[in-house]
Amino acid sequence: NSANAQSGKFNKDDLKFVKAAALGGEMEVALGKIAADKATNADVKAFGQKMVDDHGKANDELTKLAQSKGYDLSVDKDKRQKKIDKKTDDLSKKTGSDFDKDYVDDMVKDHEKDVNDFKKQAEKANDEDLKKWCAQTLPTLEEHLKMIKDIQAKMKG
């Protein structure tokens, strides 16, 4: 409802997206750090570092946006961290080209989903500030998706 959009609080759907985006963004940073460190393929290594930088910046923006709506993202931090730890533990066990392939496949899947979700929110979010942030973040996600698909194609090539 428009009253909600004006009052500066996220509605249920917007909040659900914000929580998912926070988890996704933190996951990209955590996995990116591992890739920057462990990847054997130079492109994968560089992509991992880009994830740390770009998603780190987006995470900061999202945290500030949530705070401006009276929502503290650190509340769910432990719950998100558990999910992140599970995923990073699984990935950390892999080595060499297996690591590279799994990380790349995962990033393609993640970014396809992210691009879709952000596109939807950029149009349908109840909160205008959230809409704007999604629209501003989308080109970066689309660039990531293109980059990682190119890397995937090269690795298969």
Short mmCIF file of C-alpha atoms in Angstrom, two decimals:
data_model
loop_
_atom_site.label_atom_id
_atom_site.label_comp_id
_atom_site.label_asym_id
_atom_site.label_seq_id
_atom_site.Cartn_x
_atom_site.Cartn_y
_atom_site.Cartn_z
CA ASN A 1 0.00 0.00 0.00
CA SER A 2 1.13 3.55 -0.67
CA ALA A 3 0.89 4.60 2.98
CA ASN A 4 3.58 2.05 3.74
CA ALA A 5 5.78 3.34 0.92
CA GLN A 6 5.52 6.83 2.37
CA SER A 7 6.12 5.91 6.00
CA GLY A 8 9.63 4.71 5.27
CA LYS A 9 9.27 1.13 6.49
CA PHE A 10 9.72 -1.92 4.28
CA ASN A 11 6.60 -3.99 3.70
CA LYS A 12 6.78 -7.78 4.14
CA ASP A 13 7.78 -8.54 0.53
CA ASP A 14 10.42 -5.81 0.39
CA LEU A 15 11.91 -6.96 3.69
CA LYS A 16 12.03 -10.55 2.46
CA PHE A 17 13.95 -9.38 -0.60
CA VAL A 18 16.31 -7.23 1.49
CA LYS A 19 17.13 -10.18 3.76
CA ALA A 20 17.73 -12.44 0.75
CA ALA A 21 19.87 -9.78 -0.95
CA ALA A 22 21.92 -9.38 2.24
CA LEU A 23 22.55 -13.12 2.41
CA GLY A 24 23.34 -13.30 -1.31
CA GLY A 25 25.71 -10.35 -1.17
CA GLU A 26 27.57 -11.61 1.88
CA MET A 27 27.79 -15.05 0.27
CA GLU A 28 29.33 -13.54 -2.91
CA VAL A 29 31.98 -11.77 -0.81
CA ALA A 30 32.81 -14.87 1.26
CA LEU A 31 33.04 -17.14 -1.79
CA GLY A 32 34.89 -14.46 -3.75
CA LYS A 33 37.58 -14.30 -1.08
CA ILE A 34 38.10 -18.05 -1.37
CA ALA A 35 38.19 -17.88 -5.17
CA ALA A 36 40.66 -14.97 -5.16
CA ASP A 37 42.87 -17.11 -2.97
CA LYS A 38 42.38 -20.68 -4.27
CA ALA A 39 41.44 -20.48 -7.94
CA THR A 40 44.03 -21.83 -10.39
CA ASN A 41 42.53 -20.01 -13.38
CA ALA A 42 43.64 -16.33 -13.46
CA ASP A 43 40.23 -15.15 -14.77
CA VAL A 44 38.44 -16.98 -11.96
CA LYS A 45 40.84 -15.48 -9.41
CA ALA A 46 40.23 -11.96 -10.78
CA PHE A 47 36.46 -12.54 -10.85
CA GLY A 48 36.57 -13.65 -7.20
CA GLN A 49 38.31 -10.41 -6.25
CA LYS A 50 35.74 -8.42 -8.24
CA MET A 51 32.97 -10.15 -6.25
CA VAL A 52 34.64 -9.09 -2.99
CA ASP A 53 34.92 -5.47 -4.17
CA ASP A 54 31.57 -5.00 -5.95
CA HIS A 55 29.38 -6.98 -3.58
CA GLY A 56 31.18 -5.49 -0.58
CA LYS A 57 30.17 -2.04 -1.83
CA ALA A 58 26.59 -3.15 -2.58
CA ASN A 59 26.33 -4.76 0.88
CA ASP A 60 27.33 -1.47 2.51
CA GLU A 61 24.71 0.38 0.48
CA LEU A 62 22.03 -2.15 1.37
CA THR A 63 22.91 -1.97 5.08
CA LYS A 64 22.58 1.83 5.00
CA LEU A 65 19.30 1.64 3.07
CA ALA A 66 17.87 -0.86 5.57
CA GLN A 67 19.00 1.34 8.49
CA SER A 68 17.26 4.34 6.92
CA LYS A 69 14.05 2.26 7.04
CA GLY A 70 14.60 1.35 10.68
CA TYR A 71 15.75 -2.18 9.93
CA ASP A 72 19.03 -3.46 11.31
CA LEU A 73 20.51 -6.16 9.06
CA SER A 74 22.94 -7.25 11.77
CA VAL A 75 19.97 -8.80 13.62
CA ASP A 76 20.00 -11.82 11.28
CA LYS A 77 23.77 -11.90 10.85
CA ASP A 78 24.31 -15.17 12.76
CA LYS A 79 21.62 -16.99 10.80
CA ARG A 80 23.14 -15.75 7.52
CA GLN A 81 26.65 -16.64 8.69
CA LYS A 82 25.63 -20.28 9.31
CA LYS A 83 24.43 -20.60 5.70
CA ILE A 84 27.56 -18.87 4.43
CA ASP A 85 29.84 -21.12 6.52
CA LYS A 86 28.20 -24.26 5.16
CA LYS A 87 28.67 -23.10 1.58
CA THR A 88 32.24 -21.86 2.08
CA ASP A 89 33.19 -25.10 3.86
CA ASP A 90 31.89 -27.16 0.93
CA LEU A 91 33.75 -25.02 -1.60
CA SER A 92 36.97 -24.90 0.43
CA LYS A 93 37.26 -28.69 0.27
CA LYS A 94 37.66 -28.53 -3.50
CA THR A 95 40.95 -27.88 -5.26
CA GLY A 96 42.42 -27.11 -8.65
CA SER A 97 40.20 -27.21 -11.71
CA ASP A 98 37.38 -28.85 -9.70
CA PHE A 99 37.32 -25.79 -7.49
CA ASP A 100 37.36 -23.41 -10.46
CA LYS A 101 34.58 -25.28 -12.28
CA ASP A 102 32.30 -25.51 -9.23
CA TYR A 103 32.81 -21.87 -8.29
CA VAL A 104 32.16 -20.70 -11.87
CA ASP A 105 29.04 -22.88 -12.29
CA ASP A 106 27.76 -21.62 -8.94
CA MET A 107 28.38 -17.98 -9.89
CA VAL A 108 26.55 -18.37 -13.21
CA LYS A 109 23.55 -19.85 -11.40
CA ASP A 110 23.65 -17.22 -8.62
CA HIS A 111 23.93 -14.27 -10.96
CA GLU A 112 21.16 -15.52 -13.25
CA LYS A 113 18.90 -15.65 -10.20
CA ASP A 114 20.14 -12.28 -8.87
CA VAL A 115 19.58 -10.51 -12.18
CA ASN A 116 16.02 -11.87 -12.31
CA ASP A 117 15.25 -10.98 -8.68
CA PHE A 118 16.71 -7.48 -8.94
CA LYS A 119 14.86 -6.81 -12.22
CA LYS A 120 11.60 -7.79 -10.55
CA GLN A 121 12.26 -5.63 -7.48
CA ALA A 122 13.36 -2.65 -9.58
CA GLU A 123 9.83 -2.70 -11.04
CA LYS A 124 7.67 -4.09 -8.26
CA ALA A 125 9.21 -3.08 -4.93
CA ASN A 126 6.82 -1.21 -2.68
CA ASP A 127 9.57 1.03 -1.35
CA GLU A 128 10.82 3.67 -3.82
CA ASP A 129 14.35 3.78 -2.36
CA LEU A 130 14.63 0.00 -2.65
CA LYS A 131 13.38 0.19 -6.26
CA LYS A 132 16.04 2.77 -7.02
CA TRP A 133 18.83 0.75 -5.34
CA CYS A 134 17.84 -2.38 -7.28
CA ALA A 135 17.84 -0.45 -10.55
CA GLN A 136 21.27 1.03 -9.76
CA THR A 137 22.73 -2.35 -8.73
CA LEU A 138 21.31 -4.29 -11.68
CA PRO A 139 23.88 -3.22 -14.35
CA THR A 140 26.72 -4.45 -12.10
CA LEU A 141 25.00 -7.81 -11.65
CA GLU A 142 24.39 -8.05 -15.41
CA GLU A 143 28.07 -7.29 -16.00
CA HIS A 144 29.04 -10.02 -13.50
CA LEU A 145 26.75 -12.50 -15.26
CA LYS A 146 28.25 -11.71 -18.67
CA MET A 147 31.81 -11.96 -17.30
CA ILE A 148 31.25 -15.28 -15.53
CA LYS A 149 29.47 -16.79 -18.56
CA ASP A 150 32.42 -15.75 -20.74
CA ILE A 151 34.82 -17.37 -18.25
CA GLN A 152 32.67 -20.52 -18.18
CA ALA A 153 32.63 -20.70 -22.00
CA LYS A 154 36.42 -20.23 -22.15
CA MET A 155 36.97 -22.98 -19.58
CA LYS A 156 34.76 -25.39 -21.52
CA GLY A 157 36.26 -24.23 -24.83
#
